[in-house]
């Protein structure tokens, strides 16, 4: 669909946002997504949300554990690279959102853009400065992220 997508990282009033027409990308963590959907099971929550809001892309992160992206009836699971050291996780979520938006503006498809977002968020954790990462770390982590279909 045409138009500029809305990229949101919200929990409060999420139902209002999800009910809007247009292209919406909801990027939240697993705990927030389960709260929004009222489900205790991630697989059921993803399936239910995709059925109820087929126009919404759901980008779900979970710290060092697998992330999920549901878009257009397709759900993919992304492994997260093991980090040998963590300087600070501060800014990882915002880094992911910024890189996701940047990749989409550059014409990447949503699945590749999310992979880049996760690699940047992981690389951000190696830096003491929020929102900062080395390109070498980003490239290394991007290559380490395995993508598979959700089950």
mmCIF file of C-alpha atoms in Angstrom:
data_model
loop_
_atom_site.group_PDB
_atom_site.id
_atom_site.type_symbol
_atom_site.label_atom_id
_atom_site.label_comp_id
_atom_site.label_asym_id
_atom_site.label_seq_id
_atom_site.Cartn_x
_atom_site.Cartn_y
_atom_site.Cartn_z
ATOM 1 C CA UNK A 1 0.000 0.000 0.000
ATOM 2 C CA UNK A 2 1.105 3.532 -0.693
ATOM 3 C CA UNK A 3 1.953 6.214 1.786
ATOM 4 C CA UNK A 4 4.461 6.812 4.489
ATOM 5 C CA UNK A 5 4.381 4.218 7.264
ATOM 6 C CA UNK A 6 4.013 5.142 10.909
ATOM 7 C CA UNK A 7 6.714 3.526 13.059
ATOM 8 C CA UNK A 8 5.511 3.346 16.650
ATOM 9 C CA UNK A 9 7.082 2.056 19.844
ATOM 10 C CA UNK A 10 4.129 2.402 22.217
ATOM 11 C CA UNK A 11 2.073 0.379 24.641
ATOM 12 C CA UNK A 12 -0.431 2.889 25.987
ATOM 13 C CA UNK A 13 -3.340 3.401 23.572
ATOM 14 C CA UNK A 14 -1.852 0.866 21.162
ATOM 15 C CA UNK A 15 -5.349 -0.360 20.271
ATOM 16 C CA UNK A 16 -6.195 3.117 18.968
ATOM 17 C CA UNK A 17 -3.077 3.195 16.807
ATOM 18 C CA UNK A 18 -3.610 -0.317 15.478
ATOM 19 C CA UNK A 19 -7.176 0.495 14.439
ATOM 20 C CA UNK A 20 -6.043 3.389 12.229
ATOM 21 C CA UNK A 21 -5.964 2.904 8.493
ATOM 22 C CA UNK A 22 -2.641 3.073 6.700
ATOM 23 C CA UNK A 23 0.774 1.515 7.008
ATOM 24 C CA UNK A 24 1.746 0.962 10.620
ATOM 25 C CA UNK A 25 4.826 -0.700 12.066
ATOM 26 C CA UNK A 26 4.583 -1.498 15.772
ATOM 27 C CA UNK A 27 8.046 -2.114 17.264
ATOM 28 C CA UNK A 28 7.802 -3.251 20.868
ATOM 29 C CA UNK A 29 9.436 -5.812 23.099
ATOM 30 C CA UNK A 30 7.932 -9.225 23.833
ATOM 31 C CA UNK A 31 6.550 -8.266 27.245
ATOM 32 C CA UNK A 32 4.894 -5.145 25.815
ATOM 33 C CA UNK A 33 3.430 -7.093 22.882
ATOM 34 C CA UNK A 34 1.905 -9.705 25.192
ATOM 35 C CA UNK A 35 0.424 -6.895 27.291
ATOM 36 C CA UNK A 36 -1.056 -5.212 24.201
ATOM 37 C CA UNK A 37 -2.556 -8.457 22.898
ATOM 38 C CA UNK A 38 -3.653 -9.754 26.301
ATOM 39 C CA UNK A 39 -2.029 -13.092 25.551
ATOM 40 C CA UNK A 40 0.481 -15.119 27.506
ATOM 41 C CA UNK A 41 1.702 -17.017 24.458
ATOM 42 C CA UNK A 42 3.802 -15.242 21.824
ATOM 43 C CA UNK A 43 2.839 -17.531 18.945
ATOM 44 C CA UNK A 44 -0.878 -17.097 19.650
ATOM 45 C CA UNK A 45 -0.404 -13.351 20.126
ATOM 46 C CA UNK A 46 1.380 -12.984 16.777
ATOM 47 C CA UNK A 47 -1.224 -15.037 14.957
ATOM 48 C CA UNK A 48 -4.126 -13.209 16.573
ATOM 49 C CA UNK A 49 -2.671 -9.753 16.009
ATOM 50 C CA UNK A 50 -1.857 -10.507 12.364
ATOM 51 C CA UNK A 51 -5.416 -11.693 11.798
ATOM 52 C CA UNK A 52 -7.009 -8.741 13.569
ATOM 53 C CA UNK A 53 -4.703 -6.082 12.109
ATOM 54 C CA UNK A 54 -3.515 -7.364 8.699
ATOM 55 C CA UNK A 55 -2.289 -3.883 7.708
ATOM 56 C CA UNK A 56 0.119 -3.693 10.665
ATOM 57 C CA UNK A 57 3.710 -4.939 10.750
ATOM 58 C CA UNK A 58 4.645 -6.301 14.169
ATOM 59 C CA UNK A 59 8.357 -6.103 15.044
ATOM 60 C CA UNK A 60 8.927 -7.835 18.374
ATOM 61 C CA UNK A 61 12.257 -7.750 20.193
ATOM 62 C CA UNK A 62 13.256 -9.728 23.273
ATOM 63 C CA UNK A 63 16.666 -8.566 24.450
ATOM 64 C CA UNK A 64 19.243 -11.322 23.843
ATOM 65 C CA UNK A 65 16.559 -13.817 22.799
ATOM 66 C CA UNK A 66 14.987 -14.262 19.353
ATOM 67 C CA UNK A 67 13.067 -11.423 17.736
ATOM 68 C CA UNK A 68 10.017 -11.782 15.482
ATOM 69 C CA UNK A 69 8.600 -9.882 12.542
ATOM 70 C CA UNK A 70 5.074 -10.417 11.246
ATOM 71 C CA UNK A 71 4.144 -8.658 7.998
ATOM 72 C CA UNK A 72 1.671 -9.391 5.239
ATOM 73 C CA UNK A 73 0.827 -12.865 6.509
ATOM 74 C CA UNK A 74 4.497 -13.851 6.843
ATOM 75 C CA UNK A 75 6.177 -14.338 10.214
ATOM 76 C CA UNK A 76 9.938 -14.652 10.592
ATOM 77 C CA UNK A 77 12.101 -15.420 13.609
ATOM 78 C CA UNK A 78 15.535 -13.768 13.985
ATOM 79 C CA UNK A 79 18.321 -15.161 16.145
ATOM 80 C CA UNK A 80 20.270 -12.575 18.108
ATOM 81 C CA UNK A 81 24.077 -12.771 18.140
ATOM 82 C CA UNK A 82 25.787 -13.690 21.385
ATOM 83 C CA UNK A 83 27.536 -10.611 22.770
ATOM 84 C CA UNK A 84 30.898 -11.303 24.360
ATOM 85 C CA UNK A 85 30.604 -8.159 26.454
ATOM 86 C CA UNK A 86 27.954 -5.524 27.005
ATOM 87 C CA UNK A 87 29.041 -1.959 27.686
ATOM 88 C CA UNK A 88 25.461 -0.682 27.901
ATOM 89 C CA UNK A 89 22.077 -1.736 26.507
ATOM 90 C CA UNK A 90 20.821 1.857 26.751
ATOM 91 C CA UNK A 91 19.596 3.127 23.421
ATOM 92 C CA UNK A 92 19.384 -0.289 21.763
ATOM 93 C CA UNK A 93 15.638 -0.024 21.162
ATOM 94 C CA UNK A 94 15.894 3.507 19.812
ATOM 95 C CA UNK A 95 18.840 2.464 17.646
ATOM 96 C CA UNK A 96 16.762 -0.392 16.241
ATOM 97 C CA UNK A 97 13.873 1.976 15.442
ATOM 98 C CA UNK A 98 16.164 4.520 13.790
ATOM 99 C CA UNK A 99 17.956 1.930 11.649
ATOM 100 C CA UNK A 100 14.657 0.261 10.732
ATOM 101 C CA UNK A 101 13.263 3.596 9.525
ATOM 102 C CA UNK A 102 16.465 4.480 7.690
ATOM 103 C CA UNK A 103 16.572 1.139 5.882
ATOM 104 C CA UNK A 104 12.931 1.450 4.841
ATOM 105 C CA UNK A 105 13.582 4.961 3.526
ATOM 106 C CA UNK A 106 16.486 3.519 1.525
ATOM 107 C CA UNK A 107 14.122 1.013 -0.088
ATOM 108 C CA UNK A 108 14.965 -2.161 1.861
ATOM 109 C CA UNK A 109 12.132 -4.629 2.336
ATOM 110 C CA UNK A 110 10.803 -4.891 5.883
ATOM 111 C CA UNK A 111 12.448 -8.252 6.602
ATOM 112 C CA UNK A 112 15.942 -7.065 5.607
ATOM 113 C CA UNK A 113 15.390 -3.748 7.386
ATOM 114 C CA UNK A 114 14.508 -5.539 10.632
ATOM 115 C CA UNK A 115 17.626 -7.693 10.381
ATOM 116 C CA UNK A 116 19.718 -4.520 10.051
ATOM 117 C CA UNK A 117 17.853 -2.955 12.973
ATOM 118 C CA UNK A 118 18.644 -5.944 15.187
ATOM 119 C CA UNK A 119 22.307 -5.944 14.154
ATOM 120 C CA UNK A 120 22.569 -2.227 14.961
ATOM 121 C CA UNK A 121 20.852 -2.707 18.328
ATOM 122 C CA UNK A 122 23.277 -5.511 19.166
ATOM 123 C CA UNK A 123 26.264 -3.405 18.098
ATOM 124 C CA UNK A 124 24.917 -0.511 20.200
ATOM 125 C CA UNK A 125 25.243 -2.718 23.302
ATOM 126 C CA UNK A 126 29.027 -2.814 22.805
ATOM 127 C CA UNK A 127 29.242 0.970 23.093
ATOM 128 C CA UNK A 128 28.973 2.968 26.309
ATOM 129 C CA UNK A 129 27.335 5.772 24.319
ATOM 130 C CA UNK A 130 23.632 5.220 23.589
ATOM 131 C CA UNK A 131 22.801 5.205 19.885
ATOM 132 C CA UNK A 132 26.411 4.710 18.844
ATOM 133 C CA UNK A 133 27.966 1.657 17.250
ATOM 134 C CA UNK A 134 30.911 0.618 15.109
ATOM 135 C CA UNK A 135 30.088 -0.393 11.534
ATOM 136 C CA UNK A 136 32.420 -3.392 11.840
ATOM 137 C CA UNK A 137 30.324 -4.684 14.764
ATOM 138 C CA UNK A 138 27.114 -4.006 12.842
ATOM 139 C CA UNK A 139 28.368 -5.929 9.799
ATOM 140 C CA UNK A 140 29.616 -8.847 11.904
ATOM 141 C CA UNK A 141 26.321 -9.132 13.783
ATOM 142 C CA UNK A 142 24.250 -8.765 10.631
ATOM 143 C CA UNK A 143 26.042 -11.800 9.179
ATOM 144 C CA UNK A 144 25.396 -13.791 12.384
ATOM 145 C CA UNK A 145 21.631 -13.259 12.511
ATOM 146 C CA UNK A 146 19.816 -16.366 11.279
ATOM 147 C CA UNK A 147 16.301 -15.905 9.922
ATOM 148 C CA UNK A 148 13.685 -18.661 9.834
ATOM 149 C CA UNK A 149 9.938 -18.971 9.395
ATOM 150 C CA UNK A 150 7.888 -18.774 12.601
ATOM 151 C CA UNK A 151 6.294 -21.982 13.818
#
